[in-house]
Coordinates of C-alpha atoms and ligand atoms in Angstrom, one line a residue:
X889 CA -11.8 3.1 18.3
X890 CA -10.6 -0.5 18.0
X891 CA -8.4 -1.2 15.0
X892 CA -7.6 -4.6 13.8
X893 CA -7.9 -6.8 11.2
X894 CA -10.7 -9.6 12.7
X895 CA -13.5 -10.0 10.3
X896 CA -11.3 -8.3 7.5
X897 CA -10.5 -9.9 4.1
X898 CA -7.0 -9.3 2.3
X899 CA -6.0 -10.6 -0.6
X900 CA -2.0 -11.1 -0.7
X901 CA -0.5 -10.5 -4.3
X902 CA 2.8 -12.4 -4.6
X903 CA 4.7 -11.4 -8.0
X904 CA 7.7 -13.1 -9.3
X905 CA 10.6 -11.4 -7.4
X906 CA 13.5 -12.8 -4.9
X907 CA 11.4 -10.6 -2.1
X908 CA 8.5 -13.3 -2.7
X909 CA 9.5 -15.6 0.5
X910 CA 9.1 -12.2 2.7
X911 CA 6.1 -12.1 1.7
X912 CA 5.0 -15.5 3.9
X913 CA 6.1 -13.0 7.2
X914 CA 3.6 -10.7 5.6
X915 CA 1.1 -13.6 5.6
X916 CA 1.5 -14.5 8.8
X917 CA 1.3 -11.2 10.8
X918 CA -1.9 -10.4 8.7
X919 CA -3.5 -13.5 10.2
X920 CA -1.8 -12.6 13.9
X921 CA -3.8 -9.4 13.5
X922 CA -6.9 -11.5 12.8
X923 CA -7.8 -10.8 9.1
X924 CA -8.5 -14.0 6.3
X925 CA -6.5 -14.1 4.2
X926 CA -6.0 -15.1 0.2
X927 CA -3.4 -15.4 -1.4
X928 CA -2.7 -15.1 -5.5
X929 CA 0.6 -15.4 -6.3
X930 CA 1.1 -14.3 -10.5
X931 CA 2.6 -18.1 -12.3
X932 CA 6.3 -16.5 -12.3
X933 CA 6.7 -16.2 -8.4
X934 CA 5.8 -20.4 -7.9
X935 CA 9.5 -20.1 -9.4
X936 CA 10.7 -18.4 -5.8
X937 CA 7.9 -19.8 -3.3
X938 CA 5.9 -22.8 -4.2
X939 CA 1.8 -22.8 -3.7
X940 CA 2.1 -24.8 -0.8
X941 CA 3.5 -22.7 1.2
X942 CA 0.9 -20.2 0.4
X943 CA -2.2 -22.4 1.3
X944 CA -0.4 -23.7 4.4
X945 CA 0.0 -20.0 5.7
X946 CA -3.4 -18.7 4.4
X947 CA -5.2 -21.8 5.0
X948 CA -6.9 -21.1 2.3
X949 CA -6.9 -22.6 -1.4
X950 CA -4.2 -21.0 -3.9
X951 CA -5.3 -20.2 -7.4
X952 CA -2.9 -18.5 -9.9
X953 CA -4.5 -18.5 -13.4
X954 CA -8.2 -17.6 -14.8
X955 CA -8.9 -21.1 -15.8
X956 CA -8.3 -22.4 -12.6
X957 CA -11.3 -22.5 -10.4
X958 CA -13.7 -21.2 -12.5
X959 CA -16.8 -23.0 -11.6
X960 CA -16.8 -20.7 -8.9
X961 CA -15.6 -17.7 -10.5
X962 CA -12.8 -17.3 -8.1
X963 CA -11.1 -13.7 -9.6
X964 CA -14.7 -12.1 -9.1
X965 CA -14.9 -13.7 -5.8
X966 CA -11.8 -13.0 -4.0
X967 CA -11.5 -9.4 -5.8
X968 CA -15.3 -8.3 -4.3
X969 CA -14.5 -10.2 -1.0
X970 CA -12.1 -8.6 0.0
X971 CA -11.5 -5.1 2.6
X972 CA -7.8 -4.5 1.5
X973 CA -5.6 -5.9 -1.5
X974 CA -1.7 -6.0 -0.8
X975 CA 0.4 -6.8 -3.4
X976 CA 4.1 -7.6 -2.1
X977 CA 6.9 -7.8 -4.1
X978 CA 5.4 -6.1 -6.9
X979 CA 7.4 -5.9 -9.2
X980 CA 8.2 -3.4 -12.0
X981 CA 6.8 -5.4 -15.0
X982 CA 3.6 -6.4 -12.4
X983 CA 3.5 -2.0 -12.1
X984 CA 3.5 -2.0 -15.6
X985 CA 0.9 -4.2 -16.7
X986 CA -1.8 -3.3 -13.8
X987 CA -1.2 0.4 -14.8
X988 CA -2.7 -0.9 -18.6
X989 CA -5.0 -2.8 -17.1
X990 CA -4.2 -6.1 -18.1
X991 CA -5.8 -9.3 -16.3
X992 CA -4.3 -12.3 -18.1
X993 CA -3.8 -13.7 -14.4
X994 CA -5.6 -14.3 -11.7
X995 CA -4.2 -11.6 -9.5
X996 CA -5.0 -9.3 -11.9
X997 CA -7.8 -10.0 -12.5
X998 CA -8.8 -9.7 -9.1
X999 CA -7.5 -6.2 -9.4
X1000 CA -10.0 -5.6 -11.6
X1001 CA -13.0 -6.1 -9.4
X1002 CA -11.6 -5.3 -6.5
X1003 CA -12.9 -2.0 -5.2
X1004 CA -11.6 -1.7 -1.8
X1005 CA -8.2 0.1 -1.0
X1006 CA -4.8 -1.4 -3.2
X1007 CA -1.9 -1.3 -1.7
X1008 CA 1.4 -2.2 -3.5
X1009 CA 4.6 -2.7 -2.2
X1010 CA 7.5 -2.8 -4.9
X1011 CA 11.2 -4.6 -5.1
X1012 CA 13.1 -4.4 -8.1
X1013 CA 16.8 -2.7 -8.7
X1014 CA 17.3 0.5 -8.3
X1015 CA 17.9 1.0 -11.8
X1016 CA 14.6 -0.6 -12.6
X1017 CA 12.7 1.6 -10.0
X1018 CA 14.2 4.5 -11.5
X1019 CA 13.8 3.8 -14.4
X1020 CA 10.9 6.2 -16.1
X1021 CA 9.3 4.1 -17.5
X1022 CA 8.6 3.2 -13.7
X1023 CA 8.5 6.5 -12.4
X1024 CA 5.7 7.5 -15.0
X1025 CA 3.9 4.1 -13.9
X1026 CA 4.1 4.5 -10.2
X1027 CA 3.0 8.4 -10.6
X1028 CA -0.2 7.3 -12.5
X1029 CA -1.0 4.4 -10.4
X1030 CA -0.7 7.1 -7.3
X1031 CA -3.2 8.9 -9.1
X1032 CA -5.4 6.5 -9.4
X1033 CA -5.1 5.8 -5.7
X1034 CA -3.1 3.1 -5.6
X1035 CA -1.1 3.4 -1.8
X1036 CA 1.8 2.8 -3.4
X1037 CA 4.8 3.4 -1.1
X1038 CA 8.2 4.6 -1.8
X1039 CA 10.8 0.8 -1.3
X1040 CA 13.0 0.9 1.4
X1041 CA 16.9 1.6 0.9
X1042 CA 18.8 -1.3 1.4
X1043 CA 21.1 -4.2 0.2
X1044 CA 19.7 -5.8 -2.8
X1045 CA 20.0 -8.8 -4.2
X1046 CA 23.3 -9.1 -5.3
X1047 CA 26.0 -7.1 -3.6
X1048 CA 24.5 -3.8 -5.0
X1049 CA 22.6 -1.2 -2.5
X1050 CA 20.0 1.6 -3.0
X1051 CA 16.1 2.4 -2.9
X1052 CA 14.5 -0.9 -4.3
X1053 CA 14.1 -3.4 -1.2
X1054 CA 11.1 -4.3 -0.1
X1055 CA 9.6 -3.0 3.1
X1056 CA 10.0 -4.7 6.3
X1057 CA 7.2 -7.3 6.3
X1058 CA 6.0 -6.4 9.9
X1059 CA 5.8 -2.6 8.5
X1060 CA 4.2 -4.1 5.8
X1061 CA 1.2 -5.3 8.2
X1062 CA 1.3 -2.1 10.2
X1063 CA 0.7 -0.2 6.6
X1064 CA -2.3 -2.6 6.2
X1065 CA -3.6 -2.2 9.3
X1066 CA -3.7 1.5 9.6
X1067 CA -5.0 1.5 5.7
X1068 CA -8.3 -0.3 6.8
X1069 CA -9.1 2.2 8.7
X1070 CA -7.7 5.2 6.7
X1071 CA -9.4 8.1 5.3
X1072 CA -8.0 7.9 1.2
X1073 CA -4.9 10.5 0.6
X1074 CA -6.6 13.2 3.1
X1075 CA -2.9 13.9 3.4
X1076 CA -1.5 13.9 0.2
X1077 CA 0.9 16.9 -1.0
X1078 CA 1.7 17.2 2.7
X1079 CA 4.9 17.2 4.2
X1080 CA 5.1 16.3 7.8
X1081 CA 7.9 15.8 9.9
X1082 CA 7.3 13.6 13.1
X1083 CA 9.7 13.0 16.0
X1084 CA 9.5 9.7 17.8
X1085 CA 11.1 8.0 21.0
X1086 CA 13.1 9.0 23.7
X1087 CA 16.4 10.2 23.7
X1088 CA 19.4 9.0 25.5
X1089 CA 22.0 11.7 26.9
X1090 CA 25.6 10.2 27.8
X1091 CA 27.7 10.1 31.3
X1092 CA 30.2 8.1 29.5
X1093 CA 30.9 5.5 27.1
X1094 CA 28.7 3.2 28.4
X1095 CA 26.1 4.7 30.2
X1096 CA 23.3 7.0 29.7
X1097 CA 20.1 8.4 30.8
X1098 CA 17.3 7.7 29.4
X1099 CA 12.8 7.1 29.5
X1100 CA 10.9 4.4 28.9
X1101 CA 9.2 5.7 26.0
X1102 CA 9.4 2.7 23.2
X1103 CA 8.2 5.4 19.6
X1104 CA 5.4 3.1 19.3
X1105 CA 2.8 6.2 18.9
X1106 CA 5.2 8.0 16.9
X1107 CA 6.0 5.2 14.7
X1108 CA 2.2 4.8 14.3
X1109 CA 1.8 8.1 13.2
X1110 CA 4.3 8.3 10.6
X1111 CA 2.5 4.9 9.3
X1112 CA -0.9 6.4 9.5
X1113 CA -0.2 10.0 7.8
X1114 CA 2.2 8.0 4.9
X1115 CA -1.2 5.9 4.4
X1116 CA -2.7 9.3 4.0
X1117 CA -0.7 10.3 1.4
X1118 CA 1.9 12.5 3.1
X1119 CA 5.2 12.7 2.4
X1120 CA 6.9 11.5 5.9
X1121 CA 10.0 12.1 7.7
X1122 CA 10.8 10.7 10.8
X1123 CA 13.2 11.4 13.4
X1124 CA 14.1 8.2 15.2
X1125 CA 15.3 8.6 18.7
X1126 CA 16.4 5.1 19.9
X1127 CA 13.7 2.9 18.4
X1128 CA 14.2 -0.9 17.3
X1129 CA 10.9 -0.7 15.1
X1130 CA 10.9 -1.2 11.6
X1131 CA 10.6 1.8 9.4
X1132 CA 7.1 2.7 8.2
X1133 CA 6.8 1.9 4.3
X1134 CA 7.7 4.8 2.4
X1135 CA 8.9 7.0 5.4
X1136 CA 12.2 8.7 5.5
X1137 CA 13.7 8.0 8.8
X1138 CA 16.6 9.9 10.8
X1139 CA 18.1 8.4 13.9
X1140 CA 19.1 10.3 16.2
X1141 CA 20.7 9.6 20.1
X1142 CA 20.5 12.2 22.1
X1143 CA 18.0 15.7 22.8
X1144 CA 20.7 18.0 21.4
X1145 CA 20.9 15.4 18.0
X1146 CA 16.9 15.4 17.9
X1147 CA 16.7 19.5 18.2
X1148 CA 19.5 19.8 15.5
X1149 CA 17.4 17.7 13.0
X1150 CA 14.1 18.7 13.6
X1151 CA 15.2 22.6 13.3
X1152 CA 17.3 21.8 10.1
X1153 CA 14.2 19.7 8.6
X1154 CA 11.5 21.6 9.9
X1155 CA 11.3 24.7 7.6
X1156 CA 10.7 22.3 4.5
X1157 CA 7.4 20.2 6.3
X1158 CA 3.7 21.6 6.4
X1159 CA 3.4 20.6 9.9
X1160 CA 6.0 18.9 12.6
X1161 CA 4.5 16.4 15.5
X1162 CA 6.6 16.4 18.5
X1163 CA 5.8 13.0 19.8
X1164 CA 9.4 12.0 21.1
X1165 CA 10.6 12.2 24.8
X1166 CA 13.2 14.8 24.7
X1167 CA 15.5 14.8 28.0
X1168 CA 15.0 18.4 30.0
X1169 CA 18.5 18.0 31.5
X1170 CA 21.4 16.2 30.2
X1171 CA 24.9 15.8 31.9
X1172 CA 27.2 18.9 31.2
X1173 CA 29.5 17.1 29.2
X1174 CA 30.2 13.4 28.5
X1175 CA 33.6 12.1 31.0
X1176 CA 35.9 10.5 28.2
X1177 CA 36.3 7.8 30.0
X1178 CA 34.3 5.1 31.9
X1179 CA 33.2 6.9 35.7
X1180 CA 34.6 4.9 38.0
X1181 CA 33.6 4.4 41.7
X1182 CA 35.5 6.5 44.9
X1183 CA 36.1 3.8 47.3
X1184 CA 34.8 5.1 50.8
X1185 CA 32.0 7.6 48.9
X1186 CA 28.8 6.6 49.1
X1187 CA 27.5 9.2 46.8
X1188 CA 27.4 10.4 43.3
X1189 CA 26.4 13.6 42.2
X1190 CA 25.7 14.3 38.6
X1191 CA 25.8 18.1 37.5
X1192 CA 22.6 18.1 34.7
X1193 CA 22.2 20.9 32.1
X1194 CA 18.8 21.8 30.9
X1195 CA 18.4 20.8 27.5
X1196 CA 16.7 23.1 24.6
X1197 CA 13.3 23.0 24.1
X1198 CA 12.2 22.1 20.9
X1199 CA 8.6 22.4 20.5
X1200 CA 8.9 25.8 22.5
X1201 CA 11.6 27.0 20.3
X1202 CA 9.5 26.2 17.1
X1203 CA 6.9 27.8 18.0
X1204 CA 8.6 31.1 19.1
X1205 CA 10.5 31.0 16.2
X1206 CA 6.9 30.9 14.2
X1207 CA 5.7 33.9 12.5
X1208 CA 7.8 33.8 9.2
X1209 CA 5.7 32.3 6.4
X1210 CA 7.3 29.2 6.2
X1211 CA 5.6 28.3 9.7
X1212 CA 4.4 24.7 10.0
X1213 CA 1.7 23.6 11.9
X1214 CA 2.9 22.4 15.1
X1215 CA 1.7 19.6 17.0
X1216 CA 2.9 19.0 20.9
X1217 CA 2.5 15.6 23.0
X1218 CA 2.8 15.6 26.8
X1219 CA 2.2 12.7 29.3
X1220 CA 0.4 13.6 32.0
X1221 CA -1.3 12.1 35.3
X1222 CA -3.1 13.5 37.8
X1223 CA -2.6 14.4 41.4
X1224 CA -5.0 14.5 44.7
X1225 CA -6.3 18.1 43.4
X1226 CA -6.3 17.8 39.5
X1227 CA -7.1 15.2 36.9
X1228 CA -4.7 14.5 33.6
X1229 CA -7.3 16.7 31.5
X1230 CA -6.8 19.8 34.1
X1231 CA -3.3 19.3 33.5
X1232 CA -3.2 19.4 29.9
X1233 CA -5.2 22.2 29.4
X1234 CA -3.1 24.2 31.3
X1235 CA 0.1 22.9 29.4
X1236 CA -1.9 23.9 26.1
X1237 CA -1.8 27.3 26.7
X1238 CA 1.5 27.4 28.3
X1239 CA 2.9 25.5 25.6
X1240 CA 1.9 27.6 22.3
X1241 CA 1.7 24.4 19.7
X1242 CA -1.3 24.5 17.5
X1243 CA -2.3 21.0 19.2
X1244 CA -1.3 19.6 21.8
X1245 CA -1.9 15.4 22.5
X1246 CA -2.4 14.9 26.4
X1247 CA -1.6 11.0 26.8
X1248 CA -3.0 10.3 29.9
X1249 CA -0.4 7.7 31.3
X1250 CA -2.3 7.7 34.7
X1251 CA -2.8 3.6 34.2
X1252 CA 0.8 3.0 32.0
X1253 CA 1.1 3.8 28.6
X1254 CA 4.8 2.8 28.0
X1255 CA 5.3 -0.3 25.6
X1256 CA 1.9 -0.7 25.0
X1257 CA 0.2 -1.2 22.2
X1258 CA -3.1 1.1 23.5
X1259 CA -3.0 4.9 24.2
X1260 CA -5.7 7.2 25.7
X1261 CA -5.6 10.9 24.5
X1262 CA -6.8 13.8 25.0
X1263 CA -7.0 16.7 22.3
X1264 CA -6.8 20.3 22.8
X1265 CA -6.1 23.5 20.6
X1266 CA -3.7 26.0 21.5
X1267 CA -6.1 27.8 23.6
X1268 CA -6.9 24.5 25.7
X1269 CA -10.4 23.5 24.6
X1270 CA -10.6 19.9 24.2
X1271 CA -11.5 18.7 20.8
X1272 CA -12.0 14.8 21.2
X1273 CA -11.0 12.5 23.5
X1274 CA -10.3 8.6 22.5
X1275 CA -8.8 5.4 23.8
X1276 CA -7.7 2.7 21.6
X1277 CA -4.9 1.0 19.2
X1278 CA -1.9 3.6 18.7
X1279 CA -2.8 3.4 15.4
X1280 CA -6.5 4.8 15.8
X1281 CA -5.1 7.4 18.2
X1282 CA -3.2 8.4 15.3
X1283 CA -6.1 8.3 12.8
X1284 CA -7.5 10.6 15.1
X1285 CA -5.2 13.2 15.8
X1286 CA -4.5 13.0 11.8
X1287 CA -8.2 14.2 11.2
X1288 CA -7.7 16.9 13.1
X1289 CA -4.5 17.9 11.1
X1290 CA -6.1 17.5 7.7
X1291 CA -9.1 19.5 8.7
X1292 CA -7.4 22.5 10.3
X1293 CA -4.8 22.2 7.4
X1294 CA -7.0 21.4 4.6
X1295 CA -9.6 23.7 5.5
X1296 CA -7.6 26.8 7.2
Ligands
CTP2627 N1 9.8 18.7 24.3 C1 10.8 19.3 23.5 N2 12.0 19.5 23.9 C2 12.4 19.2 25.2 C3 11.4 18.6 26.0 C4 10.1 18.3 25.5 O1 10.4 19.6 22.3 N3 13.6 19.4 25.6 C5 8.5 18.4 23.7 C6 8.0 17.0 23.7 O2 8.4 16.4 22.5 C7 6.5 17.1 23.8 C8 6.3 18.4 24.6 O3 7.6 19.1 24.6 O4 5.9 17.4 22.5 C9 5.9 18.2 26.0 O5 6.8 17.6 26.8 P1 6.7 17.6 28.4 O6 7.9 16.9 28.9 O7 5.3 17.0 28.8 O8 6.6 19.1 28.7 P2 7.4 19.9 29.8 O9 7.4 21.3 29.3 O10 8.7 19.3 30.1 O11 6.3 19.8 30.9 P3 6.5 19.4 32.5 O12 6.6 20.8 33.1 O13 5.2 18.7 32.8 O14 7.7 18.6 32.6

């Protein structure tokens, strides 16, 4: 199940916008990740980054118009080469003219040969993106099956804020990276709401207790189903990642936080994936003020609450119509008598979810980039194992979804 980008091809579209210089992180984490890389950046966006910067990053020549290179027919080329084309910024008059098809430049042009998944990444004002002119070209581009995500929300150029900044450029390569790999819109006209993390539960202003979990598989899977096509929300408990393009995030602190979003979002999502590690006990109440030491005591003794349940309560509370499909996690190890696998199918049926996604955490799981997972349905038959990137953990947990969800 390995996922990267060695031996892959992307083609970088750079379009004349002030996001353009992001654009050379984008570069350079799609080369980290292994894949060759080309850039075309349209003539206008040599105004905000010059062409040397492009071939220093890319280490690879820089073309930007039809007539250059064309001894060796270099929009053919690069558009058949490649596995994945990205184009970030793109910008709303870029939107425009690849949705009429036009290819007076190089970039695209290579759109026009290119067959392999597009990808496009816009930055422009908010009044520009929702403009609907815009909307109507971003809806038919969709169609077509352009991965086009929603922009992030953010400052903009000038002192103005709203939906219109470009993606985080490391999100950016995480979107390419799990669209390599990705099964085309599987997902699309579902809503799936994913919790990711671990929540933190306050003794007092400055301390809390918390896990080590860092919502890197969470994060992943967000990415992965929004690369799908779904329409993603995400509830963030304590996570320093970047959002995942196009995914609408909530940040939450503590277990009692995370249960009161995911109950008030859950009714409106398809399906909800409990990948976050929720607290069981949290302290009775918060002191006001900072806990201080009882000279001559050499013990502390905190009195811990059990926290609600999430996954349990959602699916008791199933049964209405409006049920989504319900996906659990649980990290398990095993003992002298019983191996991780024993131990999860046992939590399957204890546990009610539709899924459930043993991580076996026997050798460390925490932080890492790799996860190793076992599937089982609610009855605690295992469907598939796998081992790999968090990314093609997701991808296969995701299959699962879309065919018990597209298929009943
Ligand atoms: N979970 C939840 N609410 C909690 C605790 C956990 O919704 N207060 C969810 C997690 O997000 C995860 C699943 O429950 O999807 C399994 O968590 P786990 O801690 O493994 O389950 P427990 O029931 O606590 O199992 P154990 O008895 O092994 O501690």
């Amino acid at each position: 199940m390995a996922s990267s980008l060695h031996g892959k091809t992307v083609v970088v579209g750079v379009c004349g916008g002030i996001a353009a210089y992001k654009a050379a992180h984008v570069v350079r984490g799609l080369r980290a990740a292994g894949a060759t890389v080309h850039v075309i950046p349209t003539p206008s966006s040599l105004e905000f980054v010059g062409r040397a910067t492009w071939e220093a990053l890319s280490g690879n020549p820089v073309h930007t118009g039809v007539f250059e290179a064309v001894d060796s027919v270099a929009h053919v080329n690069l558009g058949k080469q490649a596995d994945l084309v990205l184009v970030a910024p793109a910008t709303a008059d870029f939107l425009a003219r690849h949705r009429q098809g036009r290819c007076e430049d190089m970039l695209s042009a290579a759109l026009l040969v290119a067959t392999c998944p597009v990808a496009m990444f816009p930055a422009m004002h908010t009044e520009m993106w929702q403009h609907p002119a815009t909307v109507e070209n971003v809806s038919v581009l969709r169609q077509r099956g352009v991965l086009l995500p929603d922009p992030d929300s953010g400052r903009l150029t000038g002192a103005d804020t709203g939906p219109g900044r470009l993606s985080d450029p490391e999100a950016i390569v995480a979107f390419a990276r799990a669209a390599i790999s990705a099964k085309p819109r599987d997902l699309a006209g579902k809503r799936i709401l994913i919790s990711a993390g671990g929540t933190r539960e306050a003794l007092d202003p400055v301390r809390f207790i918390g896990n080590h979990s860092s919502g890197k598989q969470g994060f992943a899977l967000a990415n992965a189903a929004a690369v799908r096509g779904a329409e993603v929300t995400l509830v963030a408990a304590n996570v320093s990642l970047p959002t995942p393009c196009g995914v609408r995030r909530i940040d939450v602190t503590s277990a009692a936080e995370l249960a009161a979003a995911v109950q008030r979002e859950s009714a409106r999502h398809d399906a909800v994936v409990m990948a976050a590690a929720v607290a069981d006990f949290a302290p009775a109440g918060a002191a006001a003020s900072k806990i201080k030491k009882t000279p001559g005591e050499d013990a502390f003794t905190l009195n811990l609450q059990t926290t609600q349940d999430v996954l349990r309560t959602l699916v008791t509370e199933r049964g209405q119509e409006t049920s989504p499909f319900i996906v659990g996690f649980a990290a398990e190890t095993g003992d002298a008598e019983k191996d991780a696998l024993t131990f999860a199918r046992e939590k399957a049926r204890r546990k009610g979810a539709d899924l459930l996604v043993a991580n076996d955490v026997s050798r460390g799981v925490f932080g890492s980039d790799n996860n190793r997972v076992h599937i089982l349905d609610a009855a605690g038959e295992l469907l598939v194992s796998g081992e790999g990137s968090k990314e093609s953990v997701s991808h296969l947990l995701l299959d699962r979804v879309s065919e018990i969800m597209n298929n009943g």
